[in-house]
GROMACS .gro file of C-alpha atoms in nm:
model
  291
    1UNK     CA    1   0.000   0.000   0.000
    2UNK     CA    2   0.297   0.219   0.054
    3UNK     CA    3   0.466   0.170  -0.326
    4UNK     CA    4   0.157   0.258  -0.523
    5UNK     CA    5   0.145   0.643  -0.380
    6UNK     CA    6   0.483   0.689  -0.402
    7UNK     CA    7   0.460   0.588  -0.780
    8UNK     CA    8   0.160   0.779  -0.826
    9UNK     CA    9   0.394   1.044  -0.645
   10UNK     CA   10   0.651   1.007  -0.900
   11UNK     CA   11   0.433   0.979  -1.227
   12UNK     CA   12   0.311   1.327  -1.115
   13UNK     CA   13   0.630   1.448  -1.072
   14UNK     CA   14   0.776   1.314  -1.388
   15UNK     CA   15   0.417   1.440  -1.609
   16UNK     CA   16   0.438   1.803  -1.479
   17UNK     CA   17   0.816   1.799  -1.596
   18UNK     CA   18   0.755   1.627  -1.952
   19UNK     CA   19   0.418   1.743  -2.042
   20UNK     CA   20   0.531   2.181  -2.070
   21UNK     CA   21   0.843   2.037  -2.244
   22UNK     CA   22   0.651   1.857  -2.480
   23UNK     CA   23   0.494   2.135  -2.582
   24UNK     CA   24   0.769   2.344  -2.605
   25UNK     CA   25   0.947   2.119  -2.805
   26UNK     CA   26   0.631   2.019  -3.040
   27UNK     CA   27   0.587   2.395  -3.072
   28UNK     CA   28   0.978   2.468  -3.147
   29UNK     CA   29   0.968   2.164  -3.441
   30UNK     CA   30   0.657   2.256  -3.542
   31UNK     CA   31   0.771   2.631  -3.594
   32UNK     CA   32   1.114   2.547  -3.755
   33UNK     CA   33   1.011   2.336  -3.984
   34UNK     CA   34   0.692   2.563  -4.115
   35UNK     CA   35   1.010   2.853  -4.108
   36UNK     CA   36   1.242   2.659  -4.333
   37UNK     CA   37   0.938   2.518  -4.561
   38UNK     CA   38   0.837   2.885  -4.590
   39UNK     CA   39   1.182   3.031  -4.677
   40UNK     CA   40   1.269   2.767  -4.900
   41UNK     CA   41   0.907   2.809  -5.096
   42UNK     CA   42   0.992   3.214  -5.120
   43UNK     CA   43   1.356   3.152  -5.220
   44UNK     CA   44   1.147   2.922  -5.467
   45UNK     CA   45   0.915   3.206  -5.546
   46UNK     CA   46   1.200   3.466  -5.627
   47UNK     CA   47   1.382   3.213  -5.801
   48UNK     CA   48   1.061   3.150  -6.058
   49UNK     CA   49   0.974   3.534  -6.048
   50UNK     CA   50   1.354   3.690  -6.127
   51UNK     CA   51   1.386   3.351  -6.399
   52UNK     CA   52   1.018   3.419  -6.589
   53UNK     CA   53   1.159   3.823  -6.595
   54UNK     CA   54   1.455   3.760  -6.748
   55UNK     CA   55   1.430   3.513  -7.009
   56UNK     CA   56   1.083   3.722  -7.116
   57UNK     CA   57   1.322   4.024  -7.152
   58UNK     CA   58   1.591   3.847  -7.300
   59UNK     CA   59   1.413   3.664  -7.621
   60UNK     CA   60   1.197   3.958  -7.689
   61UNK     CA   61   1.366   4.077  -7.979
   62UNK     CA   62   1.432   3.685  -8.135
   63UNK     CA   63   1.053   3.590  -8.072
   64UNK     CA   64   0.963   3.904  -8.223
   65UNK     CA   65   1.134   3.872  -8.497
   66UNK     CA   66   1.048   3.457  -8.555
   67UNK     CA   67   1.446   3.402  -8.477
   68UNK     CA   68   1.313   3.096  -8.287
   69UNK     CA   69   1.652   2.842  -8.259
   70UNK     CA   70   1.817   3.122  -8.081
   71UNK     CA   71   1.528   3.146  -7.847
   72UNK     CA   72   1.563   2.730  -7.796
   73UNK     CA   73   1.902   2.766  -7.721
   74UNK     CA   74   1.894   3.011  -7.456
   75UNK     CA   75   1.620   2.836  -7.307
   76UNK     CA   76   1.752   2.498  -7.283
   77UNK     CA   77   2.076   2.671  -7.141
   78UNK     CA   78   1.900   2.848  -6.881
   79UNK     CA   79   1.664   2.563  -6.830
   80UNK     CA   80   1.960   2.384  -6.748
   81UNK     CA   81   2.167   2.647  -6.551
   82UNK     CA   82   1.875   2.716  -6.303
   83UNK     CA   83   1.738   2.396  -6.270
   84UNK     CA   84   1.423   2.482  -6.425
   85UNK     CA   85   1.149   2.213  -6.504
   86UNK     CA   86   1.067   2.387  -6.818
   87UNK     CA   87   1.008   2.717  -7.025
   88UNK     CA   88   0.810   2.787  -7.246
   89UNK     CA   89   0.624   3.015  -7.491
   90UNK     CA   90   0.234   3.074  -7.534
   91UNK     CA   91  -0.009   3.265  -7.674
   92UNK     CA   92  -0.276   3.168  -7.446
   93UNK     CA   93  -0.404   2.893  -7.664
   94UNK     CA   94  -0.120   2.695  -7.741
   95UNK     CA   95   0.239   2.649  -7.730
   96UNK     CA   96   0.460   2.809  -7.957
   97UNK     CA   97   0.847   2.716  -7.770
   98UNK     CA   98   0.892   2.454  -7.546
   99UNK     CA   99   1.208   2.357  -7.379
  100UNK     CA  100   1.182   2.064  -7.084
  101UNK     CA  101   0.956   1.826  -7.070
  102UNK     CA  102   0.587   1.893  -7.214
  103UNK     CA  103   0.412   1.754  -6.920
  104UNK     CA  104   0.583   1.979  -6.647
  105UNK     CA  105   0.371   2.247  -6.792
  106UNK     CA  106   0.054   2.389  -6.703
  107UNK     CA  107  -0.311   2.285  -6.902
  108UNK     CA  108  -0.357   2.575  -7.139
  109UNK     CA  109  -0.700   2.792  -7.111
  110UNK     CA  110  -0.796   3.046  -7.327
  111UNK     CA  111  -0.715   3.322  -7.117
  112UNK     CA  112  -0.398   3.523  -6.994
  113UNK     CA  113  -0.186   3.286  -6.776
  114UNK     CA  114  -0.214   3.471  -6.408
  115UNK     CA  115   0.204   3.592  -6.279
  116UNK     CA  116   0.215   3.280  -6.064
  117UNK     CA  117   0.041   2.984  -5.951
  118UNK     CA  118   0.010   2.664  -5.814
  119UNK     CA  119  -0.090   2.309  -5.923
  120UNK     CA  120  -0.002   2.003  -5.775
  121UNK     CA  121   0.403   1.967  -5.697
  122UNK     CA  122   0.459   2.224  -5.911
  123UNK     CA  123   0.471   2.588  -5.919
  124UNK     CA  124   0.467   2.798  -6.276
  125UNK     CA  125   0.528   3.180  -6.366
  126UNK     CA  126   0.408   3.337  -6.594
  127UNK     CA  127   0.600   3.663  -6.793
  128UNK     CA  128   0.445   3.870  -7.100
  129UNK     CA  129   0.680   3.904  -7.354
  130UNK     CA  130   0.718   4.260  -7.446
  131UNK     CA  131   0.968   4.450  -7.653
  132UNK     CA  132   1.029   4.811  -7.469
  133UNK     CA  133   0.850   5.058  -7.602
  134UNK     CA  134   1.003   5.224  -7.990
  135UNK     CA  135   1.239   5.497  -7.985
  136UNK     CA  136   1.340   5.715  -8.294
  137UNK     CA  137   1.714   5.654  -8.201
  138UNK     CA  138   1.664   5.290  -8.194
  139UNK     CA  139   1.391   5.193  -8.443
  140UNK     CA  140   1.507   4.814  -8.476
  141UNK     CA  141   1.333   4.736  -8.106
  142UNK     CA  142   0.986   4.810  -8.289
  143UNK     CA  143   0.783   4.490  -8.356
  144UNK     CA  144   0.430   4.415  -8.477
  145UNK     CA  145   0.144   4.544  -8.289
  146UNK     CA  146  -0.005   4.244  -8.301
  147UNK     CA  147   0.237   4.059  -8.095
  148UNK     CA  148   0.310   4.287  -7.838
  149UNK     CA  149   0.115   4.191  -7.559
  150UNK     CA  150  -0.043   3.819  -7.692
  151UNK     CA  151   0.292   3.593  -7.605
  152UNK     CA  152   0.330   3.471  -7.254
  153UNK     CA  153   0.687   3.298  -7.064
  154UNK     CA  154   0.594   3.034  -6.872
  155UNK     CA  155   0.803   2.912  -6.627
  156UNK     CA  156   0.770   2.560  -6.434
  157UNK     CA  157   0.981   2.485  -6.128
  158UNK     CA  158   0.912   2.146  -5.882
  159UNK     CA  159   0.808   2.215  -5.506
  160UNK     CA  160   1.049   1.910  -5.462
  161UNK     CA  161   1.304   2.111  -5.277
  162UNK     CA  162   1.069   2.253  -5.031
  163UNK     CA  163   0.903   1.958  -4.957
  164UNK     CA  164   1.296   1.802  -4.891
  165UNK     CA  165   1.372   2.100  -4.664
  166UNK     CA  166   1.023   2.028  -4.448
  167UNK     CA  167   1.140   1.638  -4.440
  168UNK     CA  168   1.510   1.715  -4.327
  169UNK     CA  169   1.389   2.015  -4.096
  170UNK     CA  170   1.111   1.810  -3.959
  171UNK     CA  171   1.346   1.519  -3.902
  172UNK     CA  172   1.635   1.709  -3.739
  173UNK     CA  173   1.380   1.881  -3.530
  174UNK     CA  174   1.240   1.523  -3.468
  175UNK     CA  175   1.627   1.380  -3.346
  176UNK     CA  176   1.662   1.732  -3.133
  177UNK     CA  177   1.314   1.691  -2.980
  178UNK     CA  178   1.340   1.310  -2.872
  179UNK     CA  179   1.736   1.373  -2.759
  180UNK     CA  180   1.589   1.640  -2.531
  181UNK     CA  181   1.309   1.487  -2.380
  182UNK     CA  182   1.512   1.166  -2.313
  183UNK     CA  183   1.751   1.387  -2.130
  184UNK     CA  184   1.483   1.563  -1.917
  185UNK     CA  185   1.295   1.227  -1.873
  186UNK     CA  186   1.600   1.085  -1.722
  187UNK     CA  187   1.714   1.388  -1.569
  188UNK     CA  188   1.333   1.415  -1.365
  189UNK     CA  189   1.297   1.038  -1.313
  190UNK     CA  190   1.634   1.073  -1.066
  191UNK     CA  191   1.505   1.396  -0.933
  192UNK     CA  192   1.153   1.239  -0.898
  193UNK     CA  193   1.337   0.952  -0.709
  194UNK     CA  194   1.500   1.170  -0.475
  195UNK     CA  195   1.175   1.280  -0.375
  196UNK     CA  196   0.919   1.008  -0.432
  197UNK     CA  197   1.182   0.749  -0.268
  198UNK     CA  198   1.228   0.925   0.077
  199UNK     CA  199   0.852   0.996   0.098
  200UNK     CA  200   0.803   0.602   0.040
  201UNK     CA  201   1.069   0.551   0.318
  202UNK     CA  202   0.812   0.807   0.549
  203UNK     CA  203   0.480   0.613   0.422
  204UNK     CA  204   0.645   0.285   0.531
  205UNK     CA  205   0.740   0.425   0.879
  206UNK     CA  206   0.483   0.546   0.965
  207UNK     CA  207   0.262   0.224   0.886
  208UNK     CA  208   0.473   0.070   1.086
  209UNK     CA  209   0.421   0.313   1.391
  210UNK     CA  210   0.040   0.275   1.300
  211UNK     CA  211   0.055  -0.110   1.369
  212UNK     CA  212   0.233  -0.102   1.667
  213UNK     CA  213   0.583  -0.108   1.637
  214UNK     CA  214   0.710   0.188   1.764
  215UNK     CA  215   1.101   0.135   1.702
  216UNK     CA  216   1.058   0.157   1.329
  217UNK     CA  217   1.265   0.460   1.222
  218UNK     CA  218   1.283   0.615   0.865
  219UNK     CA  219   1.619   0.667   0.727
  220UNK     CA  220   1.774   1.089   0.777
  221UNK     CA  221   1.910   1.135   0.407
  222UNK     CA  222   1.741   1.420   0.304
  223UNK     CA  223   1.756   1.749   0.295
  224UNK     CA  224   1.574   2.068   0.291
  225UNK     CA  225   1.203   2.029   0.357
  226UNK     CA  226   1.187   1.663   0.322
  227UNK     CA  227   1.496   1.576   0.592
  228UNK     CA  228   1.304   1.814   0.816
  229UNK     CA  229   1.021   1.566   0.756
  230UNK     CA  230   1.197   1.243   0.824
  231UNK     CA  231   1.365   1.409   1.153
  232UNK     CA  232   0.990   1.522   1.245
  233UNK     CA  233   0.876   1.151   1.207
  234UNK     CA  234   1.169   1.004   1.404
  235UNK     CA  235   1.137   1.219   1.693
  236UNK     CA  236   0.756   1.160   1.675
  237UNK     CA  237   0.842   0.804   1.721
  238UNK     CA  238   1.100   0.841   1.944
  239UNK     CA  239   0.808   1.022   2.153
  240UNK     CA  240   0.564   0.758   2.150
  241UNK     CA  241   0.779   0.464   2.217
  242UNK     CA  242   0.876   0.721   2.546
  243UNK     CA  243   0.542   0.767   2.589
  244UNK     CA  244   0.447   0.353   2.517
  245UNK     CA  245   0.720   0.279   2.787
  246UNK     CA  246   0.589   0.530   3.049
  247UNK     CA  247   0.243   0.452   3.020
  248UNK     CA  248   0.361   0.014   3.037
  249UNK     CA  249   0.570   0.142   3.382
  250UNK     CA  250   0.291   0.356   3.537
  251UNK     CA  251   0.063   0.076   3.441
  252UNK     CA  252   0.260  -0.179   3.602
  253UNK     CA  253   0.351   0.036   3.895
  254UNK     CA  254  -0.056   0.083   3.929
  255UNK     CA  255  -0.103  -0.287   3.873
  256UNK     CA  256   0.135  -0.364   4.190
  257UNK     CA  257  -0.040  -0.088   4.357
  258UNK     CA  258  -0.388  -0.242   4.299
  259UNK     CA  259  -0.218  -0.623   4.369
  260UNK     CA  260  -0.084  -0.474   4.721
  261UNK     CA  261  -0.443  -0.343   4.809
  262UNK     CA  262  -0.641  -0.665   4.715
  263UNK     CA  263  -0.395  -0.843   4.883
  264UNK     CA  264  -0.458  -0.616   5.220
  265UNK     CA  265  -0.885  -0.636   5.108
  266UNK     CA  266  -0.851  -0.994   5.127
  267UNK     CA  267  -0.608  -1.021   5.432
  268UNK     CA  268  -0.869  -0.829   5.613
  269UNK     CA  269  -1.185  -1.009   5.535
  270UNK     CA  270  -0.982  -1.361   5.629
  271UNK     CA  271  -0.941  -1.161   5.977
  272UNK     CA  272  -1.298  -1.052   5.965
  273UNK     CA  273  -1.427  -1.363   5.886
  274UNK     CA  274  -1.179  -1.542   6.174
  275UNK     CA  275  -1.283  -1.264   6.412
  276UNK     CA  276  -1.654  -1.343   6.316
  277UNK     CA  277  -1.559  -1.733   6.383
  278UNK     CA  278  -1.409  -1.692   6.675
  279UNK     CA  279  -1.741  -1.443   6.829
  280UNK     CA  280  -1.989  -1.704   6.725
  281UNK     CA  281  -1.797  -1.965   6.909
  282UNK     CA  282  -1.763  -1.710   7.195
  283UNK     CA  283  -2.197  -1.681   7.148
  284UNK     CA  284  -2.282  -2.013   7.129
  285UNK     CA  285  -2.107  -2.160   7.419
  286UNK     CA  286  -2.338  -1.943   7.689
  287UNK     CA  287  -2.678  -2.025   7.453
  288UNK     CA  288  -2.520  -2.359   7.490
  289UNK     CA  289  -2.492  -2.395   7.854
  290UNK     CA  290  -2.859  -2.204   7.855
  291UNK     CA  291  -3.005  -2.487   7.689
   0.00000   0.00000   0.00000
C-alpha cells in the first residue's frame, strides 16, 4: 500500500516535468520546420519570379522577330543552368516554344496565364513578352502590334526542394526533440526519485508506527524540507515509544499498587471472617450452657 502512492507520487512528478516540455518542443519543431518550408518556398518564389523576368526580356527581340533556334538555345541553357522544369512560350491557346519536358507544364486555357500559380508539386510563372516601347534613335526594337502583348513565358519549377527541406527540418527537429526529452525524462525520473523514494521511506514508517511497532525509524538522508520531515517523524516516534514505555511502567507500577491493596482487602476479610468465627464460638457456648 505504501509503493503505489509513491509511484503515483513520481508519475506526477515526472508528467508536470515532460508534459510543458513537450509542448515546447512540439511547438519549437513545429515552428522550424513551417520557417524553413516557408523560406525555402519564397527563395522558390524569387527564383521562378527573377527567372520568368529575365528570359521574357531576354528573347523579346528573337521571338519578335520569328528568330526561334536562338530562343531554344537560350532556353535549354537556362533551363539547365537554373534547374528549371521547363520554359516555355504561349499565346494563351497553345504552345509556340517549349524547352523541358511537355508535361511539367501547365493545361492551357484560353485566357492570360495569371504571374504565378500553383498546381499540384509544381509551381509555374508566368511573364508577357514585351519588346520596350520604340524609340526614334533605336527603331530596330519596334515589332508588330499584333504581338506585343499576346505571347506569354511560362516558367515551371518542382516544389520538390521545399518539400525536402520540411522532411530534413522536420526530421532534425524530430532527433533534437526526442534527444531532449530523453535527457529531461532521465534527468526528472532521478530527481523524482529523490523525492518520491524518501517519501516512500516516510509512508512505510509510519505504517509501521500505525501497527504497533514503535522502534521503526525512517532513514535521515534528506535534505531541505523533506529531511526536516523524516527528523519530524523520528522524533515523533522516538516520543511515542517514550510515551508507550511510560504509560507500560505507570501501568505496572498501578497494577502492583492495585495487587498490594487486594492483597490487604482480602487479608482483612480472612481476619474478619476469623474474628466473626471466633465471636460465634464465643456466642454459642453461653446459649449452649442455657439450653
Amino acid at each position: 500500500t505504501g509503493f503505489r502512492p509513491a509511484l503515483t507520487l513520481r508519475m506526477r512528478i515526472l508528467a508536470v516535468a515532460l508534459i510543458p516540455l513537450l509542448l515546447a518542443v512540439g511547438l519549437f519543431a513545429a515552428y522550424f520546420t513551417q520557417r524553413s518550408a516557408n523560406e525555402m518556398e519564397q527563395s522558390l518564389v524569387r527564383q521562378g519570379q527573377d527567372s520568368a523576368k529575365h528570359l521574357a526580356d531576354t528573347i523579346a527581340f528573337d521571338l519578335m522577330t520569328g528568330n526561334l533556334p536562338p530562343v531554344k538555345r537560350f532556353l535549354d541553357y537556362e533551363r539547365n543552368f537554373r534547374r528549371i522544369e521547363a520554359a516555355a512560350v504561349t499565346d494563351g491557346q497553345r504552345w509556340i516554344l517549349v524547352s523541358g519536358q511537355s508535361n511539367a507544364l501547365p493545361a492551357l486555357t484560353a485566357k492570360a496565364p495569371p504571374p504565378r500559380w500553383r498546381a499540384g508539386p509544381m509551381m509555374y510563372f508566368a511573364q508577357p513578352v514585351r519588346l520596350p516601347p520604340a524609340s526614334e534613335s533605336d527603331p530596330y526594337l519596334s515589332a508588330p502590334e499584333a504581338h506585343r502583348s499576346e505571347l506569354f513565358l511560362v516558367v515551371s519549377l518542382s516544389r520538390a526542394p521545399v518539400e525536402l527541406a520540411r522532411s530534413q527540418t522536420g526530421m532534425a527537429a524530430t532527433g533534437t526533440a526526442l534527444f531532449a526529452i530523453a535527457f529531461a525524462l532521465l534527468l526528472a525520473w532521478r530527481l523524482s526519485g529523490g523525492v518520491s523514494l524518501p517519501l516512500l521511506n516516510i509512508t512505510n514508517t509510519v505504517a509501521h508506527l500505525a501497527n504497533g511497532n514503535l522502534t521503526e525509524r525512517t532513514p535521515e538522508t534528506s535534505q531541505g524540507e523533506i529531511g526536516l520531515l523524516e527528523c519530524g517523524v523520528n522524533r515523533m516516534a522516538q516520543a511515542l515509544e517514550e510515551n508507550q514505555r511510560n504509560l507500560t511502567l505507570r501501568v505496572h507500577d498501578a497494577t502492583a499498587e492495585l495487587l498490594g491493596q487486594k492483597l490487604a482487602a482480602e487479608a482483612a476479610m480472612l481476619a474478619k471472617s476469623r474474628f466473626l468465627a471466633s465471636a460465634s464460638h464465643d456466642l454459642r457456648q453461653p446459649l449452649h450452657a442455657l439450653t
